[in-house]
mmCIF file of C-alpha atoms and ligand atoms in Angstrom:
data_model
loop_
_atom_site.group_PDB
_atom_site.id
_atom_site.type_symbol
_atom_site.label_atom_id
_atom_site.label_comp_id
_atom_site.label_asym_id
_atom_site.label_seq_id
_atom_site.Cartn_x
_atom_site.Cartn_y
_atom_site.Cartn_z
ATOM 1 C CA MET A 3 11.359 19.835 20.747
ATOM 2 C CA LEU A 4 10.523 18.475 17.578
ATOM 3 C CA TYR A 5 7.026 18.175 17.260
ATOM 4 C CA GLY A 6 4.359 19.589 19.622
ATOM 5 C CA PHE A 7 0.426 19.208 19.977
ATOM 6 C CA LEU A 8 -2.027 21.820 20.982
ATOM 7 C CA GLY A 9 -5.006 19.253 22.009
ATOM 8 C CA CYS A 10 -4.131 15.617 22.189
ATOM 9 C CA GLY A 11 -7.531 14.144 21.812
ATOM 10 C CA ASN A 12 -8.856 11.547 19.328
ATOM 11 C CA MET A 13 -7.224 12.810 16.105
ATOM 12 C CA GLY A 14 -3.962 14.490 17.622
ATOM 13 C CA GLY A 15 -3.528 11.368 19.588
ATOM 14 C CA ALA A 16 -3.501 9.406 16.694
ATOM 15 C CA ILE A 17 -1.001 11.556 14.861
ATOM 16 C CA ALA A 18 0.976 11.560 17.931
ATOM 17 C CA ALA A 19 0.912 7.828 18.379
ATOM 18 C CA ARG A 20 2.168 7.000 15.042
ATOM 19 C CA LEU A 21 4.996 9.770 15.054
ATOM 20 C CA SER A 22 5.963 8.353 18.235
ATOM 21 C CA GLU A 23 7.361 4.745 17.095
ATOM 22 C CA SER A 24 10.136 7.294 15.252
ATOM 23 C CA THR A 25 10.719 9.795 17.360
ATOM 24 C CA LYS A 26 10.101 10.499 21.189
ATOM 25 C CA ASP A 27 10.600 14.281 20.840
ATOM 26 C CA ILE A 28 7.377 15.163 21.223
ATOM 27 C CA ALA A 29 5.161 17.354 23.393
ATOM 28 C CA VAL A 30 1.610 17.255 24.083
ATOM 29 C CA SER A 31 -0.592 19.673 25.544
ATOM 30 C CA ASP A 32 -4.797 19.928 26.411
ATOM 31 C CA ARG A 33 -6.849 21.731 28.417
ATOM 32 C CA SER A 34 -8.096 19.241 31.199
ATOM 33 C CA GLY A 35 -4.509 16.989 31.603
ATOM 34 C CA LYS A 36 -6.409 13.942 30.283
ATOM 35 C CA ALA A 37 -3.699 13.675 27.226
ATOM 36 C CA ARG A 38 -0.945 13.357 30.499
ATOM 37 C CA ALA A 39 -2.046 9.623 30.228
ATOM 38 C CA THR A 40 -1.600 9.093 26.558
ATOM 39 C CA ALA A 41 1.570 11.186 26.946
ATOM 40 C CA LYS A 42 3.023 8.312 29.244
ATOM 41 C CA LYS A 43 1.500 5.571 27.182
ATOM 42 C CA LEU A 44 3.228 6.848 24.104
ATOM 43 C CA GLY A 45 6.453 7.821 26.251
ATOM 44 C CA VAL A 46 6.328 11.369 25.075
ATOM 45 C CA THR A 47 6.515 14.665 26.987
ATOM 46 C CA TYR A 48 3.319 16.255 28.677
ATOM 47 C CA THR A 49 3.394 20.045 29.569
ATOM 48 C CA ASP A 50 1.194 23.146 28.522
ATOM 49 C CA THR A 51 0.372 25.021 25.455
ATOM 50 C CA VAL A 52 2.637 28.040 26.370
ATOM 51 C CA SER A 53 5.472 25.706 26.159
ATOM 52 C CA VAL A 54 4.720 23.883 23.020
ATOM 53 C CA ALA A 55 4.916 27.408 21.436
ATOM 54 C CA ARG A 56 7.997 28.080 23.203
ATOM 55 C CA ASP A 57 9.847 24.755 22.292
ATOM 56 C CA CYS A 58 8.463 23.303 19.732
ATOM 57 C CA ASP A 59 9.063 23.457 15.967
ATOM 58 C CA ARG A 60 6.807 21.924 14.387
ATOM 59 C CA ILE A 61 3.346 22.096 16.179
ATOM 60 C CA PHE A 62 -0.095 20.305 15.412
ATOM 61 C CA LEU A 63 -3.136 22.473 16.088
ATOM 62 C CA ALA A 64 -5.569 19.509 16.945
ATOM 63 C CA VAL A 65 -8.317 21.420 19.108
ATOM 64 C CA LYS A 66 -11.933 21.667 17.762
ATOM 65 C CA PRO A 67 -12.422 24.494 15.060
ATOM 66 C CA GLN A 68 -14.481 26.584 17.778
ATOM 67 C CA MET A 69 -11.439 26.156 20.339
ATOM 68 C CA ALA A 70 -8.619 27.414 17.561
ATOM 69 C CA ALA A 71 -9.104 31.080 18.502
ATOM 70 C CA GLU A 72 -9.190 30.534 22.101
ATOM 71 C CA VAL A 73 -5.921 28.374 22.153
ATOM 72 C CA LEU A 74 -3.709 30.088 19.690
ATOM 73 C CA ALA A 75 -4.862 33.703 21.223
ATOM 74 C CA PRO A 76 -2.261 33.644 24.301
ATOM 75 C CA LEU A 77 0.407 32.016 22.318
ATOM 76 C CA LYS A 78 0.355 34.668 19.369
ATOM 77 C CA PRO A 79 3.623 36.944 20.576
ATOM 78 C CA MET A 80 5.599 33.283 21.160
ATOM 79 C CA LEU A 81 4.447 32.397 17.323
ATOM 80 C CA ALA A 82 5.619 35.781 16.119
ATOM 81 C CA LEU A 83 8.548 35.331 17.764
ATOM 82 C CA ARG A 84 9.897 31.734 16.631
ATOM 83 C CA LYS A 85 7.486 31.269 13.712
ATOM 84 C CA PRO A 86 7.240 27.462 14.002
ATOM 85 C CA LEU A 87 5.607 25.416 11.175
ATOM 86 C CA LEU A 88 1.847 24.916 12.039
ATOM 87 C CA ILE A 89 0.028 21.696 11.150
ATOM 88 C CA SER A 90 -3.921 22.905 11.615
ATOM 89 C CA MET A 91 -6.128 19.818 11.269
ATOM 90 C CA CYS A 92 -9.299 21.897 12.099
ATOM 91 C CA ALA A 93 -12.230 21.030 9.658
ATOM 92 C CA GLY A 94 -13.245 24.081 8.278
ATOM 93 C CA LEU A 95 -10.754 26.650 8.680
ATOM 94 C CA GLU A 96 -8.769 27.436 5.561
ATOM 95 C CA LEU A 97 -5.142 28.439 5.799
ATOM 96 C CA SER A 98 -5.806 32.268 5.648
ATOM 97 C CA LYS A 99 -8.193 31.863 8.759
ATOM 98 C CA VAL A 100 -5.563 29.865 10.706
ATOM 99 C CA ARG A 101 -3.084 32.659 9.885
ATOM 100 C CA GLU A 102 -5.367 35.441 11.064
ATOM 101 C CA LEU A 103 -6.140 33.758 14.480
ATOM 102 C CA ALA A 104 -1.978 32.381 14.665
ATOM 103 C CA GLY A 105 -1.750 36.387 14.811
ATOM 104 C CA CYS A 106 1.320 36.473 12.341
ATOM 105 C CA ALA A 107 2.583 35.232 9.002
ATOM 106 C CA LEU A 108 4.112 31.573 9.470
ATOM 107 C CA PRO A 109 4.209 28.600 7.696
ATOM 108 C CA ILE A 110 0.889 26.576 7.812
ATOM 109 C CA ILE A 111 0.415 23.238 6.565
ATOM 110 C CA ARG A 112 -3.237 22.560 6.786
ATOM 111 C CA ILE A 113 -4.554 18.601 7.029
ATOM 112 C CA MET A 114 -7.735 16.516 6.829
ATOM 113 C CA PRO A 115 -6.660 13.233 8.483
ATOM 114 C CA ASN A 116 -9.083 10.320 9.542
ATOM 115 C CA THR A 117 -8.969 8.031 12.577
ATOM 116 C CA PRO A 118 -7.742 5.256 10.591
ATOM 117 C CA THR A 119 -4.502 7.196 11.124
ATOM 118 C CA ALA A 120 -4.045 5.398 14.268
ATOM 119 C CA LEU A 121 -3.430 1.790 12.517
ATOM 120 C CA GLY A 122 -1.137 3.853 9.614
ATOM 121 C CA GLN A 123 -4.351 3.587 7.437
ATOM 122 C CA GLY A 124 -5.271 7.041 7.343
ATOM 123 C CA VAL A 125 -5.929 9.418 4.222
ATOM 124 C CA ILE A 126 -4.340 12.658 4.884
ATOM 125 C CA PRO A 127 -5.007 15.341 2.085
ATOM 126 C CA TYR A 128 -2.599 18.265 2.854
ATOM 127 C CA CYS A 129 -2.124 21.937 1.311
ATOM 128 C CA ARG A 130 0.461 24.575 2.666
ATOM 129 C CA ASN A 131 0.733 28.426 2.460
ATOM 130 C CA SER A 132 3.826 30.276 0.359
ATOM 131 C CA LEU A 133 5.970 29.985 3.752
ATOM 132 C CA VAL A 134 6.321 26.439 3.948
ATOM 133 C CA THR A 135 9.383 25.313 1.747
ATOM 134 C CA ASP A 136 9.875 22.748 -0.238
ATOM 135 C CA ARG A 137 12.489 21.472 2.143
ATOM 136 C CA MET A 138 9.994 21.849 5.075
ATOM 137 C CA LEU A 139 7.390 20.093 3.424
ATOM 138 C CA ALA A 140 9.644 17.008 2.524
ATOM 139 C CA ALA A 141 11.197 16.739 5.988
ATOM 140 C CA TRP A 142 7.464 16.573 7.452
ATOM 141 C CA LEU A 143 6.076 14.102 4.946
ATOM 142 C CA VAL A 144 8.849 11.578 5.731
ATOM 143 C CA ASP A 145 7.922 11.826 8.873
ATOM 144 C CA MET A 146 4.131 11.572 8.476
ATOM 145 C CA GLN A 147 4.743 7.978 6.345
ATOM 146 C CA PRO A 148 3.668 5.974 9.135
ATOM 147 C CA CYS A 149 0.124 7.711 9.092
ATOM 148 C CA GLY A 150 -1.228 6.439 5.802
ATOM 149 C CA LEU A 151 -1.746 8.042 2.320
ATOM 150 C CA LEU A 152 -0.495 11.612 2.344
ATOM 151 C CA ASP A 153 -1.752 13.337 -0.607
ATOM 152 C CA ALA A 154 -1.396 17.056 -1.972
ATOM 153 C CA LEU A 155 -4.763 18.627 -2.527
ATOM 154 C CA GLU A 156 -5.975 22.007 -3.575
ATOM 155 C CA GLU A 157 -7.086 24.059 -0.699
ATOM 156 C CA ARG A 158 -10.598 24.324 -2.308
ATOM 157 C CA LEU A 159 -11.226 20.696 -2.169
ATOM 158 C CA MET A 160 -10.233 20.586 1.656
ATOM 159 C CA ASP A 161 -13.697 20.794 2.745
ATOM 160 C CA THR A 162 -14.705 18.066 0.326
ATOM 161 C CA ALA A 163 -12.093 16.044 1.413
ATOM 162 C CA SER A 164 -13.347 15.926 4.991
ATOM 163 C CA ALA A 165 -16.787 15.404 3.866
ATOM 164 C CA LEU A 166 -15.502 12.307 2.463
ATOM 165 C CA SER A 167 -12.747 10.676 3.801
ATOM 166 C CA GLY A 168 -12.395 12.733 6.986
ATOM 167 C CA SER A 169 -15.752 11.776 8.232
ATOM 168 C CA GLY A 170 -16.049 8.730 6.346
ATOM 169 C CA PRO A 171 -14.984 6.539 8.852
ATOM 170 C CA ALA A 172 -18.345 6.925 11.087
ATOM 171 C CA TYR A 173 -20.418 6.451 7.779
ATOM 172 C CA PHE A 174 -18.769 2.937 7.369
ATOM 173 C CA TYR A 175 -19.143 1.761 11.189
ATOM 174 C CA MET A 176 -22.847 2.682 10.528
ATOM 175 C CA MET A 177 -22.469 0.341 7.480
ATOM 176 C CA VAL A 178 -20.787 -2.180 9.419
ATOM 177 C CA ASP A 179 -23.055 -2.183 12.194
ATOM 178 C CA ALA A 180 -26.171 -2.129 10.147
ATOM 179 C CA LEU A 181 -25.248 -5.102 8.118
ATOM 180 C CA ALA A 182 -24.291 -6.915 11.146
ATOM 181 C CA ASP A 183 -27.651 -6.400 12.608
ATOM 182 C CA GLY A 184 -28.940 -7.527 9.284
ATOM 183 C CA ALA A 185 -27.085 -11.074 10.000
ATOM 184 C CA ALA A 186 -28.024 -11.290 13.416
ATOM 185 C CA MET A 187 -31.641 -11.006 12.432
ATOM 186 C CA CYS A 188 -31.138 -13.834 10.371
ATOM 187 C CA GLY A 189 -29.918 -15.720 13.250
ATOM 188 C CA MET A 190 -25.779 -14.989 13.158
ATOM 189 C CA PRO A 191 -24.303 -13.869 16.701
ATOM 190 C CA LYS A 192 -23.359 -10.329 16.058
ATOM 191 C CA ALA A 193 -19.882 -10.706 17.024
ATOM 192 C CA LYS A 194 -19.073 -13.233 14.372
ATOM 193 C CA ALA A 195 -21.639 -10.971 12.123
ATOM 194 C CA LEU A 196 -19.225 -8.155 12.724
ATOM 195 C CA THR A 197 -16.236 -9.459 11.746
ATOM 196 C CA TYR A 198 -17.646 -11.114 8.667
ATOM 197 C CA ALA A 199 -19.215 -7.357 7.611
ATOM 198 C CA ALA A 200 -15.738 -5.806 8.407
ATOM 199 C CA GLN A 201 -13.580 -8.022 6.984
ATOM 200 C CA THR A 202 -15.911 -7.982 3.710
ATOM 201 C CA MET A 203 -15.813 -3.914 3.673
ATOM 202 C CA GLU A 204 -12.234 -3.969 3.881
ATOM 203 C CA GLY A 205 -11.790 -6.738 1.384
ATOM 204 C CA ALA A 206 -14.083 -4.874 -1.121
ATOM 205 C CA ALA A 207 -12.128 -1.508 -0.454
ATOM 206 C CA ARG A 208 -9.088 -3.470 -1.477
ATOM 207 C CA MET A 209 -10.584 -4.571 -4.859
ATOM 208 C CA VAL A 210 -11.890 -1.208 -5.829
ATOM 209 C CA LEU A 211 -8.058 0.078 -5.096
ATOM 210 C CA GLU A 212 -6.222 -2.744 -6.624
ATOM 211 C CA THR A 213 -7.920 -4.240 -9.524
ATOM 212 C CA LYS A 214 -8.660 -0.555 -10.356
ATOM 213 C CA GLN A 215 -12.289 -1.423 -11.831
ATOM 214 C CA HIS A 216 -14.960 0.620 -11.694
ATOM 215 C CA PRO A 217 -17.210 0.106 -8.619
ATOM 216 C CA ALA A 218 -20.261 -0.608 -10.567
ATOM 217 C CA ALA A 219 -18.423 -3.628 -12.585
ATOM 218 C CA LEU A 220 -17.084 -5.156 -9.462
ATOM 219 C CA LYS A 221 -20.816 -5.179 -7.830
ATOM 220 C CA ASP A 222 -22.109 -6.819 -11.018
ATOM 221 C CA ALA A 223 -19.817 -9.484 -10.804
ATOM 222 C CA VAL A 224 -21.486 -10.187 -7.432
ATOM 223 C CA CYS A 225 -24.776 -10.041 -8.926
ATOM 224 C CA SER A 226 -26.534 -12.940 -11.195
ATOM 225 C CA PRO A 227 -29.167 -12.689 -12.595
ATOM 226 C CA GLY A 228 -32.484 -12.880 -10.649
ATOM 227 C CA GLY A 229 -29.925 -14.088 -7.747
ATOM 228 C CA SER A 230 -30.077 -13.263 -4.101
ATOM 229 C CA THR A 231 -27.200 -10.517 -4.295
ATOM 230 C CA LEU A 232 -29.631 -8.494 -6.814
ATOM 231 C CA ALA A 233 -32.654 -8.927 -4.412
ATOM 232 C CA GLY A 234 -30.338 -7.186 -1.928
ATOM 233 C CA VAL A 235 -29.282 -4.476 -3.950
ATOM 234 C CA ALA A 236 -32.841 -3.898 -5.256
ATOM 235 C CA ALA A 237 -33.743 -3.609 -1.460
ATOM 236 C CA LEU A 238 -31.178 -0.833 -1.204
ATOM 237 C CA GLU A 239 -32.127 1.232 -4.214
ATOM 238 C CA SER A 240 -35.839 1.121 -3.099
ATOM 239 C CA ALA A 241 -34.608 2.791 0.176
ATOM 240 C CA GLY A 242 -32.705 5.337 -1.475
ATOM 241 C CA PHE A 243 -29.387 4.060 -0.530
ATOM 242 C CA ARG A 244 -27.114 5.625 -2.909
ATOM 243 C CA SER A 245 -29.239 9.290 -2.648
ATOM 244 C CA ALA A 246 -28.865 9.014 1.153
ATOM 245 C CA VAL A 247 -25.250 8.404 0.664
ATOM 246 C CA MET A 248 -24.652 11.372 -1.482
ATOM 247 C CA ASP A 249 -26.885 13.609 0.605
ATOM 248 C CA CYS A 250 -24.780 12.219 3.848
ATOM 249 C CA VAL A 251 -21.314 13.704 2.205
ATOM 250 C CA THR A 252 -22.962 16.815 0.681
ATOM 251 C CA ALA A 253 -24.575 17.601 4.362
ATOM 252 C CA ALA A 254 -21.154 17.178 5.941
ATOM 253 C CA TYR A 255 -19.649 19.344 3.442
ATOM 254 C CA LYS A 256 -22.027 22.297 4.118
ATOM 255 C CA LYS A 257 -21.214 22.259 7.752
ATOM 256 C CA ASN A 258 -17.579 22.020 7.080
ATOM 257 C CA LYS A 259 -18.512 25.654 5.248
ATOM 258 C CA ASP A 260 -20.502 27.064 8.158
ATOM 259 C CA LEU A 261 -17.418 25.917 10.384
ATOM 260 C CA GLY A 262 -15.271 27.952 8.709
ATOM 261 C CA LYS A 263 -17.116 31.347 8.568
HETATM 262 N N1 NAP B 329 -12.090 12.719 14.770
HETATM 263 C C1 NAP B 329 -11.758 12.888 13.616
HETATM 264 O O1 NAP B 329 -12.224 12.085 13.031
HETATM 265 C C2 NAP B 329 -11.395 13.961 12.780
HETATM 266 C C3 NAP B 329 -10.895 13.998 11.721
HETATM 267 C C4 NAP B 329 -10.454 15.112 10.736
HETATM 268 C C5 NAP B 329 -10.247 16.010 11.566
HETATM 269 N N2 NAP B 329 -10.431 16.162 12.801
HETATM 270 C C6 NAP B 329 -10.168 17.403 13.356
HETATM 271 O O2 NAP B 329 -9.077 17.112 14.447
HETATM 272 C C7 NAP B 329 -9.438 18.121 15.698
HETATM 273 C C8 NAP B 329 -9.755 17.368 16.826
HETATM 274 O O3 NAP B 329 -10.669 16.814 16.511
HETATM 275 P P1 NAP B 329 -10.750 15.525 17.735
HETATM 276 O O4 NAP B 329 -11.983 14.610 17.516
HETATM 277 O O5 NAP B 329 -9.503 14.759 18.084
HETATM 278 O O6 NAP B 329 -10.993 16.298 19.033
HETATM 279 P P2 NAP B 329 -11.246 15.928 20.661
HETATM 280 O O7 NAP B 329 -11.141 14.227 20.697
HETATM 281 O O8 NAP B 329 -12.391 16.383 21.232
HETATM 282 O O9 NAP B 329 -9.717 16.431 20.925
HETATM 283 C C9 NAP B 329 -9.925 17.842 21.400
HETATM 284 C C10 NAP B 329 -8.510 17.987 21.802
HETATM 285 O O10 NAP B 329 -8.336 19.529 22.006
HETATM 286 C C11 NAP B 329 -8.198 19.823 23.588
HETATM 287 N N3 NAP B 329 -8.373 21.173 23.674
HETATM 288 C C12 NAP B 329 -9.969 21.759 23.917
HETATM 289 N N4 NAP B 329 -9.567 22.897 24.111
HETATM 290 C C13 NAP B 329 -8.250 23.481 24.645
HETATM 291 C C14 NAP B 329 -7.763 24.430 25.022
HETATM 292 N N5 NAP B 329 -8.259 25.740 25.393
HETATM 293 N N6 NAP B 329 -6.292 24.362 25.482
HETATM 294 C C15 NAP B 329 -5.667 23.203 25.127
HETATM 295 N N7 NAP B 329 -5.881 22.207 24.874
HETATM 296 C C16 NAP B 329 -7.625 22.229 24.457
HETATM 297 C C17 NAP B 329 -8.925 18.747 24.114
HETATM 298 O O11 NAP B 329 -8.174 18.762 25.437
HETATM 299 P P3 NAP B 329 -9.297 18.129 26.880
HETATM 300 O O12 NAP B 329 -9.874 17.188 26.562
HETATM 301 O O13 NAP B 329 -8.571 18.705 27.931
HETATM 302 O O14 NAP B 329 -10.602 19.400 26.446
HETATM 303 C C18 NAP B 329 -8.291 17.381 23.358
HETATM 304 O O15 NAP B 329 -7.172 17.047 23.842
HETATM 305 C C19 NAP B 329 -10.832 19.129 15.189
HETATM 306 O O16 NAP B 329 -10.405 20.191 14.601
HETATM 307 C C20 NAP B 329 -11.195 18.179 14.016
HETATM 308 O O17 NAP B 329 -11.800 19.099 13.055
HETATM 309 C C21 NAP B 329 -11.108 15.311 13.506
#
């Protein structure tokens, strides 16, 4: 088998779904059997973790960081024998820690994906250890293209990326819901308000990416002097919006650091 998944929940399932559009040479595994339904839906194989370690050439470690040691421990002899490419998405776990948990020197790529990967709109920073050759990396990158933006990142910034883009969708969902609640308070049906809020967020994000203008300049372009948008901006400022958002990222960053200990 080409790809294997140790764990296939929200994040592993999203990547498996994208990969399965170009290959069915994929085996997924979990603990409870829930991933059996995912495998059926994607047209790939459901198996156990030992079979993944025995049969797959590129193996995603897609369990919660706290479970990584328990999942890898029984697989150590097989990993030592086969030395497959291990791709860890565990928040906070450094390459050296994953290598320690795997019990042998093997090629490891560390990634920090996010859930929009399910739609091919993910942000996926990655770094690798010295056993991942350029050729190995290039082949893996080709397969990963349908997942979204793949970006090489120094390992020292992976926990920051996790706090920003890995966790980011949760922050944006909160913002969309809060915006829509505000509109609902002003009389708009919630469903319509959610659509407007999400579409506005997507459009504003595209403006940042495509115009390359600073977000502050783009914001100023929406704000007429003495106008209603500035009244809204002033309300956000007096509620400490910017510092709350900055605190949110640094809190997630600190938690990632703790997970890696
Ligand atoms: N969710 C995100 O947005 C996101 C973003 C970036 C990175 N990540 C990383 O992705 C990883 C997975 O997160 P997730 O959100 O996908 O978690 P999740 O939805 O809870 O999925 C975890 C998977 O691991 C399986 N698992 C747990 N213990 C196992 C065991 N002993 N043997 C085999 N499988 C086991 C679970 O199977 P059962 O259902 O059978 O327990 C489940 O399939 C984490 O390390 C996280 O840091 C997640």
